[in-house]
PDB file of C-alpha atoms in Angstrom:
ATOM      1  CA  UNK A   1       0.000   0.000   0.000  1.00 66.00           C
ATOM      2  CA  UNK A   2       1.825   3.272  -0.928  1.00 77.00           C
ATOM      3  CA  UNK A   3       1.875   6.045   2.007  1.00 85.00           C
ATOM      4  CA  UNK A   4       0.774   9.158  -0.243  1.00 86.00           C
ATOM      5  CA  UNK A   5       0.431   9.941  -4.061  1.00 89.00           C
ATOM      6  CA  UNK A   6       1.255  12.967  -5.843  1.00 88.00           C
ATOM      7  CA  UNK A   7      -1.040  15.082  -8.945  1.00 89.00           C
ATOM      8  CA  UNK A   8       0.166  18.016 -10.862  1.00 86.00           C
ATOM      9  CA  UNK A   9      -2.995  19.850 -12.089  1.00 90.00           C
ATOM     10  CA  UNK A  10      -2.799  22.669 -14.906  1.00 90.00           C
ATOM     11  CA  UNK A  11      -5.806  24.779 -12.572  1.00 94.00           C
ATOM     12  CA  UNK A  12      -5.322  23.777  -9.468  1.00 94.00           C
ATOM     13  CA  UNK A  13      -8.395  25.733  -8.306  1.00 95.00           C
ATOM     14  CA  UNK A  14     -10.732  24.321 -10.650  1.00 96.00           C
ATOM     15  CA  UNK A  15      -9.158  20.939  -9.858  1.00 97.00           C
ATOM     16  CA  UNK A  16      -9.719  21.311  -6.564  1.00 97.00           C
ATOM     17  CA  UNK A  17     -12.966  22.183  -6.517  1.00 98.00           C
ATOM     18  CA  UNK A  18     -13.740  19.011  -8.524  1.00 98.00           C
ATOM     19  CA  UNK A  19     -11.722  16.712  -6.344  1.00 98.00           C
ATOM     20  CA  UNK A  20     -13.326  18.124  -3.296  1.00 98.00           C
ATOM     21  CA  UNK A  21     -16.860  17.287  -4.966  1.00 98.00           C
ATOM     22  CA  UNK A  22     -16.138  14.143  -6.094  1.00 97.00           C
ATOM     23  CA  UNK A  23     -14.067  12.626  -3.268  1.00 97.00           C
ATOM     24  CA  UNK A  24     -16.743  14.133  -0.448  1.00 98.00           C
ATOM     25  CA  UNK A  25     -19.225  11.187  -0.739  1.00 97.00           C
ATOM     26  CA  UNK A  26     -16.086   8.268  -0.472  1.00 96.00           C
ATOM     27  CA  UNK A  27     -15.122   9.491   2.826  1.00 96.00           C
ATOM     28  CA  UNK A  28     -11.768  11.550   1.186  1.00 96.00           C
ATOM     29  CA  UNK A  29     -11.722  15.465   2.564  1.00 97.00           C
ATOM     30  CA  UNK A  30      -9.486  18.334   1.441  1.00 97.00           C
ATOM     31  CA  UNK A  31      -7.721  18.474   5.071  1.00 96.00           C
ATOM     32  CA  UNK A  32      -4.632  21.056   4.378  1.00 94.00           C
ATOM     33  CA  UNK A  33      -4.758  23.980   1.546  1.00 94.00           C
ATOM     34  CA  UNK A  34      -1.983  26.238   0.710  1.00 90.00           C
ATOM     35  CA  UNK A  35      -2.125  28.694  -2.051  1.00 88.00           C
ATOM     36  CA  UNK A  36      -1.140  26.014  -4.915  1.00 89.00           C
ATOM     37  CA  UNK A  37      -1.744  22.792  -3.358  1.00 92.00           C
ATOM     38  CA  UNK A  38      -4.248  20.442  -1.144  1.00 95.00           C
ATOM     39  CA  UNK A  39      -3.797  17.538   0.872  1.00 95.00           C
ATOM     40  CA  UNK A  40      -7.018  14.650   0.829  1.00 96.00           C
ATOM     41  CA  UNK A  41      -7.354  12.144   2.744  1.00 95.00           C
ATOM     42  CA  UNK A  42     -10.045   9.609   4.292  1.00 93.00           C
ATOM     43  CA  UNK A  43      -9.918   9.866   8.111  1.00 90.00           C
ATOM     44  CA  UNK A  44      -6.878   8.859   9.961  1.00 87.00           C
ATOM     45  CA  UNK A  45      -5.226  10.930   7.286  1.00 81.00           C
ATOM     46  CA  UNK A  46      -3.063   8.342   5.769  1.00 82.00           C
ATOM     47  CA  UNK A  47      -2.712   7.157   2.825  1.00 86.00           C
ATOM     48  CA  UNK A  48      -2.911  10.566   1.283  1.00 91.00           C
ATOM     49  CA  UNK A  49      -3.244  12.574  -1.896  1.00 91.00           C
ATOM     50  CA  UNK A  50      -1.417  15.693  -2.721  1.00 91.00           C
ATOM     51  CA  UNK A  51      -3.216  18.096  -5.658  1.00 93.00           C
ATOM     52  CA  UNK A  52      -1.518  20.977  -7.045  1.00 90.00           C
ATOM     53  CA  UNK A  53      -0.183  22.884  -9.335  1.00 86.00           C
ATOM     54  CA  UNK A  54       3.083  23.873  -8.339  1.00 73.00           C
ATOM     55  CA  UNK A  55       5.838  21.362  -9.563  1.00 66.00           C
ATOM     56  CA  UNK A  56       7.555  19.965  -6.174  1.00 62.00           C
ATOM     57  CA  UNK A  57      11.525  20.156  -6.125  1.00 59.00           C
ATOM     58  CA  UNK A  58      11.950  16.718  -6.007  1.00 57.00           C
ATOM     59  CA  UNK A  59      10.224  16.118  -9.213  1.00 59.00           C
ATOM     60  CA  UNK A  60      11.541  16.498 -12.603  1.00 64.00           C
ATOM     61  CA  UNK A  61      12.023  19.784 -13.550  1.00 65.00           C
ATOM     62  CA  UNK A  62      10.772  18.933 -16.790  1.00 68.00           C
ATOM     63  CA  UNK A  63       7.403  17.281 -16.266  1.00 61.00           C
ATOM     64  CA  UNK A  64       4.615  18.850 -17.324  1.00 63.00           C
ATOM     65  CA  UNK A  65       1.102  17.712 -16.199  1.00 57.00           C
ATOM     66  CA  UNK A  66      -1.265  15.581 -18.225  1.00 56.00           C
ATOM     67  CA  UNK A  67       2.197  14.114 -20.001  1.00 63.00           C
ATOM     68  CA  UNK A  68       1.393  10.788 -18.141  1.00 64.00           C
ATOM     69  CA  UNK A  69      -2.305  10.185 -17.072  1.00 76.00           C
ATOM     70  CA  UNK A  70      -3.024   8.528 -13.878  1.00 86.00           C
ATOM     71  CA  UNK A  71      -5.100   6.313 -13.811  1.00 90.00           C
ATOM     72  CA  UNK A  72      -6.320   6.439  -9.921  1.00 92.00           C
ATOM     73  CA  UNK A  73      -9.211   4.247  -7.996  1.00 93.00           C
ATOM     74  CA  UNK A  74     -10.603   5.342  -4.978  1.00 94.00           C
ATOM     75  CA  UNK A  75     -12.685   2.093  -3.048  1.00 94.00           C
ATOM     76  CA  UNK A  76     -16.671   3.166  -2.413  1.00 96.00           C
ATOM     77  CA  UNK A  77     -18.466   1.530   0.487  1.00 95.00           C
ATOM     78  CA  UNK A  78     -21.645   1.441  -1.827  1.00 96.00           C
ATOM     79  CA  UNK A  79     -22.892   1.388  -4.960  1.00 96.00           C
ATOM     80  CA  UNK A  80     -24.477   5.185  -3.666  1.00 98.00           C
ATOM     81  CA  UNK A  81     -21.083   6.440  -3.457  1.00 98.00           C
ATOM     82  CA  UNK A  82     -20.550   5.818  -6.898  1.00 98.00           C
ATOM     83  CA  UNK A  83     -23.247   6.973  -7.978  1.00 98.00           C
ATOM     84  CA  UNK A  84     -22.957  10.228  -6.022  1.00 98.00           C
ATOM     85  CA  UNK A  85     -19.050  10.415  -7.278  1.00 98.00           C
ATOM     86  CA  UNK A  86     -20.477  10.389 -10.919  1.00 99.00           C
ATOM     87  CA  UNK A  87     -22.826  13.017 -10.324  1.00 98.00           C
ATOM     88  CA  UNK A  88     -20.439  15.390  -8.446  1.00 98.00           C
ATOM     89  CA  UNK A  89     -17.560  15.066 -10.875  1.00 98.00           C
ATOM     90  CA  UNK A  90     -19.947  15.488 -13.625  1.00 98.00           C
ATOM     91  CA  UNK A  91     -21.782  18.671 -12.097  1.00 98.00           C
ATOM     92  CA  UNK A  92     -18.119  20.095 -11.651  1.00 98.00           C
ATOM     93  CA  UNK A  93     -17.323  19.838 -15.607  1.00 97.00           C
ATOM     94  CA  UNK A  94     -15.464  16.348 -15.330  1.00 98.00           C
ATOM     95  CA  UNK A  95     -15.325  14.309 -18.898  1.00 97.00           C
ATOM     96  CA  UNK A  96     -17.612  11.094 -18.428  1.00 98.00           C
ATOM     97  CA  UNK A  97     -15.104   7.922 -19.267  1.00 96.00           C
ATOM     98  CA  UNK A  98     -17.875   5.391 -18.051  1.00 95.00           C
ATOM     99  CA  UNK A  99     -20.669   5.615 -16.104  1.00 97.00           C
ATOM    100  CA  UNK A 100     -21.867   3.961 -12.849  1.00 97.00           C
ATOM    101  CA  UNK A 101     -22.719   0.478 -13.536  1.00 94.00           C
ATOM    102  CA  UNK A 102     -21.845  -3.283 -12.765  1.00 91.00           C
ATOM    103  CA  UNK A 103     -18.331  -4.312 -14.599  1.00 87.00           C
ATOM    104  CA  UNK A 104     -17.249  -7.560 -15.714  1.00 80.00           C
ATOM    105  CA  UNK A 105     -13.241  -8.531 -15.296  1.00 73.00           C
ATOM    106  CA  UNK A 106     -11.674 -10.402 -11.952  1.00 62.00           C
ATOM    107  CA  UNK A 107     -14.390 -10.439 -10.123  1.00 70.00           C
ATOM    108  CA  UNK A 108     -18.161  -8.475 -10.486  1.00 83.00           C
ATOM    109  CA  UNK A 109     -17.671  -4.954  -9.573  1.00 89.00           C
ATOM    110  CA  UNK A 110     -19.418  -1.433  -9.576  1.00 94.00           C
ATOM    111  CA  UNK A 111     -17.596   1.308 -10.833  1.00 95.00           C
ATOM    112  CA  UNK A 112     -17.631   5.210 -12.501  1.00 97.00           C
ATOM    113  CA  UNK A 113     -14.878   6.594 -14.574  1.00 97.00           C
ATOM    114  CA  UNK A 114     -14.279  10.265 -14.921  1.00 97.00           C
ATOM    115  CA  UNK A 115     -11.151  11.893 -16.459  1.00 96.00           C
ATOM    116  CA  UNK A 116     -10.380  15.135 -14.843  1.00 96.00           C
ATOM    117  CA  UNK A 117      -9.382  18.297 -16.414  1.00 95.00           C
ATOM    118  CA  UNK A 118      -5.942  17.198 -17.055  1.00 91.00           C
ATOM    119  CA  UNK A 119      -7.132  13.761 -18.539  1.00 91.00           C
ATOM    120  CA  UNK A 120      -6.183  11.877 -15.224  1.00 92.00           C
ATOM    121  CA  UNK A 121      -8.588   8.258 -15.222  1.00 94.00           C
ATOM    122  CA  UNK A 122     -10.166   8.361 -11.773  1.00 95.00           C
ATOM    123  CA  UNK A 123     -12.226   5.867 -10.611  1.00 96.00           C
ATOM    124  CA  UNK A 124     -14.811   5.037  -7.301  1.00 96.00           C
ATOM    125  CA  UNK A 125     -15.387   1.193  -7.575  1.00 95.00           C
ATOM    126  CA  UNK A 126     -16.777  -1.445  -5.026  1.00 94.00           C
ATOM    127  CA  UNK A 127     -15.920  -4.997  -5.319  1.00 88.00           C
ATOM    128  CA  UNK A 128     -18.751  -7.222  -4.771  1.00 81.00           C
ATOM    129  CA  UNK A 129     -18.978 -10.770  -3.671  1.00 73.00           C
TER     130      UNK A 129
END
């Protein structure tokens, strides 16, 4: 399990608005802000996600965001949080790259895929028995 993962975002306050939207109904809140960045996390605060759009000095100099998609999902508790992911993202001007509904692959699950503004997959799922 990694300890914290890292986004570079083009608008960081657009993106954040969207991640804070989208990641309210799985539990994950914006819980430090500075003036280019955000911390998320679910409670106990770890593992986390950093947003921003200020390039941190121990990344390449070089990299430029949306260059390498992530592709990023976030566990539900219910098929409700998808479904309320979906709708958040979508209200907040996130591209639709799947809708909520029952996939087929290792297993049954129920998942939404959005890409955000910088083309970043991000997915709520829930693994069901």
């Amino acid at each position: 399990m990694f300890h914290h993962l890292g986004i570079v975002v083009t608008d960081f306050t657009r993106s954040a608005a969207l991640y804070d939207a989208c990641l309210a109904p799985l539990g994950i809140r914006r819980t430090e802000t500075d003036m280019d960045w955000a911390i998320y996390a679910a409670e106990g605060g770890q593992p986390f996600i950093w947003l921003g759009s200020e390039i941190p000095t121990y990344w390449r100099a070089d990299h430029q965001a949306g260059n390498a998609p992530l592709h990023i999902a976030f566990a539900a508790a219910d098929r409700e949080a998808v479904d309320k992911f979906y709708a958040a993202a979508m209200e907040h001007g996130a591209e639709d790259h799947g809708p909520p509904g029952l996939r087929v692959g290792s297993g049954h699950y129920y998942s939404a895929y959005i890409l955000d503004f910088d083309g970043n997959n991000i997915e709520a799922t829930l693994r069901e028995k």
